[in-house]
Structures are given as C-alpha cells and as structure tokens.
Short mmCIF file of C-alpha atoms in Angstrom, two decimals:
data_model
loop_
_atom_site.label_atom_id
_atom_site.label_comp_id
_atom_site.label_asym_id
_atom_site.label_seq_id
_atom_site.Cartn_x
_atom_site.Cartn_y
_atom_site.Cartn_z
CA MET J 1 0.02 -0.04 0.00
CA ASP J 2 2.79 2.41 1.02
CA LEU J 3 4.72 1.62 -2.44
CA LEU J 4 1.51 2.44 -4.27
CA VAL J 5 1.02 5.84 -2.56
CA MET J 6 4.57 6.67 -3.08
CA THR J 7 4.33 5.78 -6.59
CA LEU J 8 1.30 8.15 -7.21
CA PHE J 9 2.86 10.85 -5.24
CA LEU J 10 6.09 10.78 -7.39
CA GLY J 11 3.81 10.63 -10.46
CA LEU J 12 2.00 13.78 -9.52
CA VAL J 13 5.30 15.71 -8.65
CA LEU J 14 6.78 14.90 -11.93
CA ALA J 15 3.55 15.86 -13.79
CA MET J 16 3.56 19.23 -11.99
CA PHE J 17 7.23 19.82 -12.95
CA MET J 18 6.43 19.15 -16.65
CA LEU J 19 3.24 21.26 -16.80
CA ILE J 20 4.34 24.39 -14.74
CA PRO J 21 7.08 25.48 -17.14
CA ARG J 22 4.63 25.00 -20.06
CA LEU J 23 2.16 27.24 -18.35
CA ARG J 24 4.79 30.02 -17.64
CA LYS J 25 5.89 29.88 -21.25
CA SER J 26 2.17 30.40 -22.74
CA ASP J 27 1.77 33.27 -20.40
CA HIS J 28 4.47 35.38 -22.33
CA VAL J 29 3.34 35.99 -25.68
CA LYS J 30 5.73 37.63 -27.95
CA PRO J 31 4.31 40.23 -30.55
CA VAL J 32 4.36 39.29 -34.19
CA LYS J 33 6.41 41.63 -36.35
CA SER J 34 4.79 42.33 -39.67
CA ASN J 35 6.71 42.14 -43.00
CA ILE J 36 4.41 44.39 -44.92
CA SER J 37 5.65 47.90 -45.31
CA ASN J 38 3.47 50.89 -44.99
CA LYS J 39 4.26 52.63 -48.00
CA ALA J 40 1.75 52.95 -50.76
CA SER J 41 1.64 50.34 -53.63
CA ASP J 42 1.95 51.13 -57.12
CA ALA J 43 -1.27 52.36 -58.76
CA TYR J 44 -2.39 51.58 -62.22
CA THR J 45 -5.17 53.17 -64.21
CA LYS J 46 -8.09 51.02 -65.48
CA ALA J 47 -6.78 51.69 -69.05
CA GLU J 48 -3.47 50.14 -68.34
CA VAL J 49 -4.88 47.16 -66.59
CA SER J 50 -7.21 46.61 -69.51
CA LEU J 51 -4.48 46.48 -72.12
CA HIS J 52 -2.85 43.51 -70.23
CA ASN J 53 -6.00 41.79 -69.04
CA LYS J 54 -5.86 38.71 -71.31
CA ARG J 55 -5.21 35.27 -70.35
CA THR J 56 -2.51 34.69 -73.31
CA ASP J 57 -0.53 37.78 -72.45
CA CYS J 58 1.29 36.27 -69.47
CA TRP J 59 1.12 32.77 -70.51
CA ILE J 60 2.82 33.05 -73.88
CA ILE J 61 6.05 34.54 -72.31
CA ILE J 62 6.06 32.11 -69.23
CA LYS J 63 5.18 29.21 -71.52
CA GLU J 64 7.80 30.21 -74.13
CA LYS J 65 10.50 30.45 -71.60
CA LEU J 66 9.55 27.24 -70.06
CA TYR J 67 9.29 25.56 -73.49
CA ARG J 68 12.79 26.86 -74.45
CA ARG J 69 14.06 25.66 -71.13
CA LYS J 70 12.61 22.25 -71.59
CA VAL J 71 13.70 21.96 -75.19
CA SER J 72 17.31 22.69 -74.12
CA LEU J 73 17.13 20.25 -71.25
CA TYR J 74 15.75 17.70 -73.49
CA ASN J 75 18.51 18.24 -76.00
CA GLU J 76 21.12 18.26 -73.58
CA ARG J 77 19.85 14.84 -72.09
CA VAL J 78 19.59 13.31 -75.55
CA GLY J 79 23.17 14.44 -76.35
CA ASP J 80 24.22 12.84 -73.04
CA LEU J 81 22.21 9.51 -73.87
CA ASN J 82 23.84 9.45 -77.44
CA LEU J 83 27.31 9.58 -75.82
CA VAL J 84 26.48 6.98 -73.13
CA THR J 85 24.84 4.66 -75.83
CA GLN J 86 27.96 4.99 -78.16
CA GLU J 87 30.26 4.03 -75.29
CA ARG J 88 28.03 1.06 -74.22
CA ASP J 89 28.08 -0.07 -77.72
CA ASP J 90 31.84 0.12 -78.02
CA ILE J 91 32.49 -1.67 -74.78
CA LYS J 92 29.83 -4.37 -75.79
CA LYS J 93 31.71 -4.90 -79.02
CA GLN J 94 34.84 -5.26 -77.24
CA TYR J 95 33.46 -7.68 -74.82
CA ASP J 96 31.82 -9.73 -77.60
CA GLU J 97 35.26 -9.88 -79.40
CA TRP J 98 36.84 -11.08 -76.10
CA ARG J 99 34.16 -13.56 -75.57
CA LYS J 100 34.60 -15.20 -78.96
CA ARG J 101 38.26 -15.40 -78.65
CA ARG J 102 38.08 -17.07 -75.29
CA LEU J 103 35.56 -19.49 -76.60
CA ASP J 104 37.55 -20.37 -79.73
CA GLU J 105 40.65 -20.80 -77.52
CA PHE J 106 38.77 -22.89 -75.34
CA MET J 107 37.34 -25.10 -78.03
CA ALA J 108 40.71 -25.51 -79.57
CA CYS J 109 42.15 -26.76 -76.31
CA PHE J 110 39.09 -28.94 -75.73
CA ASN J 111 39.44 -30.58 -79.05
CA THR J 112 43.21 -31.07 -78.53
CA ILE J 113 42.46 -32.85 -75.15
CA SER J 114 39.83 -34.93 -76.48
CA LEU J 115 41.95 -36.10 -79.35
CA LYS J 116 44.93 -37.01 -76.88
CA LEU J 117 42.21 -39.05 -74.68
CA LYS J 118 40.88 -40.86 -77.73
CA GLU J 119 44.54 -41.91 -78.77
CA MET J 120 45.27 -42.80 -75.15
CA TYR J 121 42.15 -44.90 -74.60
CA GLN J 122 42.18 -46.48 -78.06
CA VAL J 123 42.58 -50.30 -77.86
#
C-alpha cells in the first residue's frame, strides 16, 4: 500500500514539474512583427490594366520560357544519352570480341585434349 501511494505521489510531482514550465511559457506571448511595409503600393489606371487583362498575355511569355528551357534540357539529355549509348556499344563490341576469342581458344584446347584422350584409350 505504501509503495502504491509513493508511486502516485512521485507521478503527481513529475507531472507538476512538466506542466508548470509550459504554463509559464504560454503566459508570455511575443508580439508578431509584420513584414508588410506601410508605403503606398504602385497604382495603375483602369486603361493600363485593361491592356494586359488577357489570359494569353502572361502565359505566352511564361510558356515560351519554359518551353525553351525544356527543349534545351531535353536536347542536353539526348546528347548525353547518345554519348553513353555509343560508349556502351563500343565496350559491348569489345566484350563480344573477347568472349568469342576465349570461346575459340577453349574449343581448340578442348578438341586437342579430346583427341589425346581418344589416342590414349584406343585399344
């Protein structure tokens, strides 16, 4: 029974130590600084706005820049891919030549050994 009471008491003390600092921090609210300046914004007349009040005005420029950027990025990647493909084909060709030469040498040795064995075990 004493152990249970002691455990509950320690639990309450620990809970108070955790809650009291949080309550003190929430009492001190810092003022938020605004990044908005108080100067007057640029004013445009209705005629100036109506000249550029079309959907296509902004999007042509934006799409054209993005399109040019995408095309140049695509062309750069295609060039890189062509270089890598050429290097891969060259190495693959060299590997195939080595593989064929190794196979030819193996078959020559195999035929020599099989002829020798036939001669040895011929009765």
